Amino acid sequence: MDRKTLFPLLFAALFSGAAAPLAGQDAPLPPLKEAAKGKFLIGTAVNDWQMAHPDAPEARLISRHFNAIVAENCMKCQSIHPEEDRYDFRAADRVVRFGEENGMFVVGHCLIWHSQLAPWFCKDESGQPVSAEVLRRRMKEHIQTVVSRYRGRVKGWDVVNEALLEDGSYRRTPFYEILGEEFIPLAFRYAHEADPEAELYYNDYGMDVPGRRDAVVRLIRQLKSQGIRIDAVGMQGHMDLDYPTLERFEQSIRAFAAEGVKVMVTEWDMSALPFVTHSANISDTAAYRRGIDPYPDGLPDSVSRRWNGRMRQFYDLFVRHADVITRVNVWGLSDKDSWKNNFPVHGRHDYPLLFDRSLQPKPFVRRLLEEAAAGK
Ligand code: G3I
């Protein structure tokens, strides 16, 4: 067989939906979703480019390995509802269609979030905060338009994102300032009315922190006492080489499960770079310095080993709690696409995801696939 014939075939084999050999492997390895089968759904966040190029290697890798999908950005208010009387569903439609075509559990992210909020949402024509009545009406209209459009197709929604602070108080967002605590139950009610079958989630970062953990527990109790549906807590899971501890993360899994909700790891990634901030709040940025971008040409073996070992420890933790953890979702496909390259410092080279910049599985992922192939 000549090169012209061989290369496309090899390429197709590597990235197609069928079990395919990985470089250097004799036997084909199963996909990640096979390794996680019977434990939890394994999902990823997808970006607009991937969805607009369904035949590219990235999209093929996504459909091969994952059985859950969430839009990284295009369902956020600013993207999907940029002006009060204008929605833009084009990118979101592509995500939902791609998920359906590949038999995936499609998650909507996110309905009410202070960040990436369309600028008009909480303000009147003169730029002043709208009244409580107007905001309630806008929230209802926004939530119900988006949820109804994907009724029966998007299976679960991050209804409210990042509303609680580490000390357990409410984040001072426009929603809170105008409506007080009421905005959370309202958002859940509106979403449930629009799709009574859809699962509804509260999603946040830094969920290992005791103050926020307790606040989330209080929130679950409050919603349940009012008869409001909440199915799961999303623990985002933005980690680094030292943060969080397995123990504290596990305590939160137990605390949420004890309230009778499911737990989902919704935005898992692990930075391999020096600590700057543990916030996932996109406005908490810092200036670039070469010293905090130490691995522009690749991760040294020692750091790679540490990263892979720690990722495996967390994966094993999730498996131990697979009775309550129903989905483990990574926040992006490969290192080249990760938001961590630009946060909290713009232009760094980070290594936080399951696939490297050449779309090859990281060592701990390959190991999981080998174990699955061996029936472990
Ligand atoms: O789409 C524009 C593009 O038109 C423009 O040319 C480019 C120039 O910078 O910006 C593009 O928008 C960026 C967008 O990502 C798409 O790439 C925004 O600037 C950037 O702020 C935005 O960042 C996203 C961030 O949320 C804010 O919405 C990240 O990709 C996304 O990973 C991140 O995800 C959040 C979760 O939704 C919630 N939890 C925390 C997590 C990390 O912050």
Coordinates of C-alpha atoms in Angstrom, one line a residue, residues 6-353:
L6 CA -2.0 4.4 4.0
F7 CA -2.0 7.7 5.7
P8 CA -5.7 8.5 5.4
L9 CA -6.5 5.0 6.5
L10 CA -4.3 5.3 9.6
F11 CA -5.7 8.7 10.4
A12 CA -9.3 7.5 10.1
A13 CA -8.5 4.5 12.3
L14 CA -7.0 6.7 15.0
F15 CA -9.9 9.1 15.2
S16 CA -12.9 7.1 14.1
G17 CA -15.6 5.8 16.4
A18 CA -14.4 2.3 16.1
A19 CA -11.9 0.8 18.6
A20 CA -8.6 1.8 17.1
P21 CA -5.0 1.2 17.9
L22 CA -3.2 4.0 19.6
A23 CA 0.4 4.8 18.5
G24 CA 2.7 2.1 19.7
Q25 CA 0.0 -0.3 20.6
D26 CA -0.6 -3.7 19.1
A27 CA -4.2 -4.3 20.2
P28 CA -6.9 -1.7 19.9
L29 CA -7.7 0.1 23.1
P30 CA -11.3 0.8 24.0
P31 CA -12.6 4.3 24.4
L32 CA -12.8 6.2 27.7
K33 CA -16.5 5.7 27.9
E34 CA -15.9 2.0 28.0
A35 CA -13.5 2.4 30.8
A36 CA -16.1 4.4 32.8
K37 CA -19.0 2.1 31.9
G38 CA -21.1 1.1 34.8
K39 CA -19.5 3.8 36.9
F40 CA -20.5 7.2 35.5
L41 CA -21.0 9.1 32.3
I42 CA -17.8 10.6 31.1
G43 CA -18.2 14.0 29.4
T44 CA -16.4 16.9 27.9
A45 CA -16.9 20.6 27.2
V46 CA -16.9 21.4 23.5
N47 CA -16.1 24.7 21.8
D48 CA -17.7 26.3 18.7
W49 CA -14.8 25.3 16.3
Q50 CA -15.1 21.7 17.2
M51 CA -18.8 21.7 16.6
A52 CA -18.5 23.5 13.3
H53 CA -15.9 20.9 12.1
P54 CA -17.6 17.5 12.9
D55 CA -15.2 15.7 10.5
A56 CA -12.0 17.1 12.1
P57 CA -9.9 14.8 14.4
E58 CA -11.1 16.8 17.5
A59 CA -14.8 16.1 16.9
R60 CA -14.0 12.4 16.1
L61 CA -12.0 12.1 19.3
I62 CA -14.9 13.6 21.3
S63 CA -17.5 11.2 19.8
R64 CA -15.2 8.3 20.3
H65 CA -14.4 8.7 23.9
F66 CA -17.2 10.7 25.6
N67 CA -20.9 9.9 26.2
A68 CA -21.8 13.3 27.7
I69 CA -21.3 16.8 26.2
V70 CA -21.7 20.4 27.4
A71 CA -21.1 23.7 25.5
E72 CA -18.1 25.5 27.0
N73 CA -19.5 28.9 26.0
C74 CA -22.2 29.1 23.5
M75 CA -25.2 28.6 25.7
K76 CA -24.2 31.4 28.1
C77 CA -26.5 34.4 28.2
Q78 CA -24.1 36.7 26.4
S79 CA -23.8 34.3 23.4
I80 CA -27.3 32.9 23.2
H81 CA -29.3 36.0 24.1
P82 CA -27.1 39.0 23.2
E83 CA -30.0 41.5 23.0
E84 CA -33.3 41.5 24.8
D85 CA -35.3 40.7 21.6
R86 CA -32.6 38.6 19.9
Y87 CA -31.5 35.1 20.5
D88 CA -28.7 33.3 18.6
F89 CA -29.1 29.6 18.8
R90 CA -26.9 28.6 15.9
A91 CA -23.9 27.4 17.9
A92 CA -26.0 25.8 20.6
D93 CA -28.1 24.0 18.1
R94 CA -24.9 22.4 16.7
V95 CA -23.9 21.2 20.1
V96 CA -27.3 19.6 20.8
R97 CA -27.4 18.0 17.3
F98 CA -23.8 16.6 17.7
G99 CA -24.7 15.2 21.1
E100 CA -27.8 13.5 19.7
E101 CA -26.1 12.2 16.6
N102 CA -23.5 10.5 18.9
G103 CA -25.9 9.2 21.5
M104 CA -24.6 11.5 24.2
F105 CA -26.2 12.9 27.3
V106 CA -26.4 16.6 26.5
V107 CA -26.0 19.1 29.4
G108 CA -27.0 22.8 29.1
H109 CA -24.6 25.4 30.7
C110 CA -25.7 27.7 32.1
L111 CA -29.0 29.6 32.6
I112 CA -28.2 32.1 35.4
W113 CA -24.7 33.3 35.9
H114 CA -23.3 36.7 36.7
S115 CA -20.4 36.2 34.3
Q116 CA -20.8 36.3 30.5
L117 CA -24.1 37.8 31.2
A118 CA -25.5 39.9 28.3
P119 CA -24.9 43.5 29.3
W120 CA -28.6 44.5 28.9
F121 CA -30.0 41.8 31.2
C122 CA -30.1 43.5 34.6
K123 CA -30.1 47.1 33.4
D124 CA -32.7 49.6 32.0
E125 CA -32.1 52.0 29.0
S126 CA -30.3 54.5 31.2
G127 CA -27.9 51.8 32.6
Q128 CA -29.6 51.6 36.0
P129 CA -30.5 48.3 37.7
V130 CA -34.0 47.1 36.7
S131 CA -36.7 46.6 39.3
A132 CA -37.3 43.2 40.9
E133 CA -40.4 42.7 38.8
V134 CA -38.6 43.4 35.5
L135 CA -35.7 41.1 36.4
R136 CA -38.1 38.3 37.4
R137 CA -39.8 38.7 34.0
R138 CA -36.5 38.7 32.1
M139 CA -35.2 35.7 33.9
K140 CA -38.4 33.8 33.2
E141 CA -38.4 34.7 29.6
H142 CA -34.8 33.8 29.1
I143 CA -34.8 30.5 31.0
Q144 CA -38.1 29.3 29.5
T145 CA -37.1 30.3 25.9
V146 CA -33.8 28.5 26.1
V147 CA -35.0 25.4 28.0
S148 CA -38.1 25.0 25.9
R149 CA -36.1 25.1 22.7
Y150 CA -34.2 22.0 23.8
R151 CA -37.0 20.4 25.8
G152 CA -36.5 16.6 25.9
R153 CA -33.1 17.0 24.2
V154 CA -30.9 18.7 26.7
K155 CA -31.2 16.3 29.6
G156 CA -29.8 18.4 32.4
W157 CA -29.2 22.1 33.1
D158 CA -26.7 24.0 35.2
V159 CA -29.5 26.3 36.3
V160 CA -27.5 28.6 38.6
N161 CA -23.8 28.9 38.4
E162 CA -21.3 30.3 41.0
A163 CA -23.7 32.1 43.3
L164 CA -22.1 31.3 46.6
L165 CA -18.8 32.5 48.1
E166 CA -16.2 30.7 50.2
D167 CA -17.5 32.2 53.4
G168 CA -20.9 30.8 52.7
S169 CA -22.5 34.2 51.8
Y170 CA -24.2 35.0 48.5
R171 CA -22.0 36.5 45.8
R172 CA -23.0 40.2 45.3
T173 CA -24.2 39.7 41.7
P174 CA -26.8 41.9 40.0
F175 CA -29.3 39.0 40.5
Y176 CA -28.7 39.0 44.2
E177 CA -28.6 42.7 44.6
I178 CA -32.0 43.1 42.9
L179 CA -33.8 40.0 44.0
G180 CA -32.0 38.7 47.0
E181 CA -31.8 35.0 47.7
E182 CA -35.1 34.5 45.8
F183 CA -33.3 34.4 42.5
I184 CA -32.1 30.9 42.9
P185 CA -35.5 29.2 43.7
L186 CA -37.1 31.3 41.0
A187 CA -34.5 30.1 38.4
F188 CA -35.1 26.5 39.3
R189 CA -38.9 26.9 39.2
Y190 CA -38.8 28.6 35.7
A191 CA -36.5 25.8 34.3
H192 CA -38.7 23.1 35.7
E193 CA -41.8 24.6 34.2
A194 CA -40.2 24.7 30.8
D195 CA -39.0 21.1 30.9
P196 CA -40.4 19.0 33.8
E197 CA -38.3 16.0 32.7
A198 CA -35.0 17.8 32.7
E199 CA -32.5 17.4 35.5
L200 CA -31.6 20.6 37.3
Y201 CA -28.2 21.4 38.9
Y202 CA -26.5 23.9 41.1
N203 CA -22.9 24.3 39.8
D204 CA -19.9 26.0 41.5
Y205 CA -16.2 26.0 41.9
G206 CA -14.1 25.6 45.1
M207 CA -16.7 23.2 46.4
D208 CA -14.2 21.6 48.8
V209 CA -14.1 24.8 50.8
P210 CA -16.1 24.2 54.0
G211 CA -17.9 27.5 54.0
R212 CA -19.2 27.1 50.5
R213 CA -19.9 23.4 51.0
D214 CA -22.2 24.3 54.0
A215 CA -23.9 27.0 52.0
V216 CA -24.6 24.6 49.2
V217 CA -26.0 22.1 51.7
R218 CA -28.3 24.8 53.1
L219 CA -29.4 25.7 49.5
I220 CA -30.3 22.1 48.7
R221 CA -32.4 21.9 51.9
Q222 CA -34.0 25.2 51.2
L223 CA -35.0 24.2 47.6
K224 CA -36.2 20.8 48.8
S225 CA -38.3 22.3 51.6
Q226 CA -40.0 24.5 49.1
G227 CA -40.7 21.5 46.9
I228 CA -38.4 22.7 44.2
R229 CA -36.6 20.1 42.0
I230 CA -32.8 19.9 42.3
D231 CA -31.2 16.7 41.0
A232 CA -27.5 17.3 41.5
V233 CA -24.7 19.5 42.6
G234 CA -22.0 20.2 40.1
M235 CA -18.6 20.3 41.6
Q236 CA -16.6 22.0 38.9
G237 CA -13.2 20.5 39.8
H238 CA -10.7 23.1 38.6
M239 CA -7.6 21.8 40.3
D240 CA -3.8 22.1 40.4
L241 CA -0.9 20.1 41.7
D242 CA -1.6 21.0 45.3
Y243 CA -5.2 22.0 45.4
P244 CA -7.6 20.7 46.5
T245 CA -6.9 17.9 48.9
L246 CA -8.6 14.6 48.1
E247 CA -9.9 14.6 51.7
R248 CA -11.7 17.9 51.4
F249 CA -13.1 17.1 48.0
E250 CA -14.3 13.8 49.3
Q251 CA -15.9 15.4 52.3
S252 CA -18.0 17.6 50.0
I253 CA -19.0 14.6 47.8
R254 CA -20.3 13.0 51.0
A255 CA -22.0 16.1 52.3
F256 CA -23.9 16.7 49.1
A257 CA -24.8 13.0 48.7
A258 CA -26.1 13.0 52.2
E259 CA -28.7 15.6 51.2
G260 CA -30.2 13.1 48.7
V261 CA -28.9 14.7 45.5
K262 CA -26.5 13.3 42.9
V263 CA -23.0 14.7 42.5
M264 CA -21.4 15.5 39.2
V265 CA -17.8 16.6 38.6
T266 CA -18.6 19.1 35.9
E267 CA -15.5 21.0 34.9
W268 CA -12.6 18.8 35.7
D269 CA -9.1 19.9 34.8
M270 CA -5.8 20.1 36.6
S271 CA -3.3 22.9 36.0
A272 CA 0.3 21.8 36.0
L273 CA 1.6 25.3 36.4
P274 CA 2.7 27.3 39.4
F275 CA -0.1 28.6 41.7
V276 CA -1.6 32.0 40.9
T277 CA -5.1 31.7 42.2
H278 CA -7.7 29.0 42.9
S279 CA -10.5 31.1 41.6
A280 CA -12.3 30.1 38.5
N281 CA -13.7 33.6 38.3
I282 CA -12.6 34.8 34.9
S283 CA -12.0 38.4 36.1
D284 CA -9.4 37.3 38.7
T285 CA -6.4 37.6 36.3
A286 CA -2.7 38.3 36.8
A287 CA 0.0 39.7 34.5
Y288 CA 2.2 37.3 32.4
R289 CA 5.7 36.7 33.7
R290 CA 8.1 34.1 32.3
G291 CA 8.6 32.6 35.7
I292 CA 4.9 31.5 35.9
D293 CA 5.0 30.0 32.4
P294 CA 7.9 27.5 33.1
Y295 CA 7.1 24.8 30.5
P296 CA 6.4 26.4 27.1
D297 CA 8.0 23.5 25.3
G298 CA 6.5 20.6 27.2
L299 CA 6.1 19.2 30.7
P300 CA 9.2 17.8 32.4
D301 CA 8.9 14.1 33.3
S302 CA 8.8 14.8 37.0
V303 CA 5.9 17.2 36.7
S304 CA 4.1 14.9 34.3
R305 CA 4.4 12.0 36.7
R306 CA 3.0 14.1 39.5
W307 CA 0.2 15.3 37.3
N308 CA -0.7 11.9 36.1
G309 CA -0.5 10.3 39.6
R310 CA -2.8 13.0 41.0
M311 CA -5.3 12.7 38.2
R312 CA -5.4 9.0 38.8
Q313 CA -6.0 9.5 42.5
F314 CA -8.9 11.8 41.8
Y315 CA -10.3 9.4 39.2
D316 CA -10.1 6.6 41.7
L317 CA -11.9 8.8 44.2
F318 CA -14.7 9.4 41.8
V319 CA -14.9 5.6 41.1
R320 CA -15.1 4.9 44.8
H321 CA -18.1 7.3 44.9
A322 CA -19.7 6.1 41.7
D323 CA -22.9 5.3 43.6
V324 CA -23.5 9.0 43.9
I325 CA -21.3 10.5 41.1
T326 CA -23.3 10.1 37.9
R327 CA -21.1 12.2 35.5
V328 CA -17.5 13.1 35.4
N329 CA -17.0 15.9 32.9
V330 CA -13.7 17.4 31.8
W331 CA -13.5 21.1 30.8
G332 CA -12.2 20.7 27.3
L333 CA -10.7 18.1 25.0
S334 CA -7.0 18.7 24.7
D335 CA -4.4 21.0 26.3
K336 CA -4.3 23.2 23.3
D337 CA -7.9 24.3 23.8
S338 CA -8.0 24.7 27.5
W339 CA -9.1 28.0 29.1
K340 CA -6.2 27.5 31.5
N341 CA -3.8 28.7 28.9
N342 CA -5.3 32.1 29.3
F343 CA -6.4 32.1 32.9
P344 CA -5.5 33.4 35.4
V345 CA -2.6 34.6 33.2
H346 CA -2.9 35.2 29.5
G347 CA -0.6 33.2 27.2
R348 CA 0.7 30.5 29.4
H349 CA 1.3 26.9 28.3
D350 CA -0.7 24.6 30.6
Y351 CA -1.3 20.9 30.6
P352 CA -4.6 20.4 32.4
L353 CA -6.7 17.9 30.2

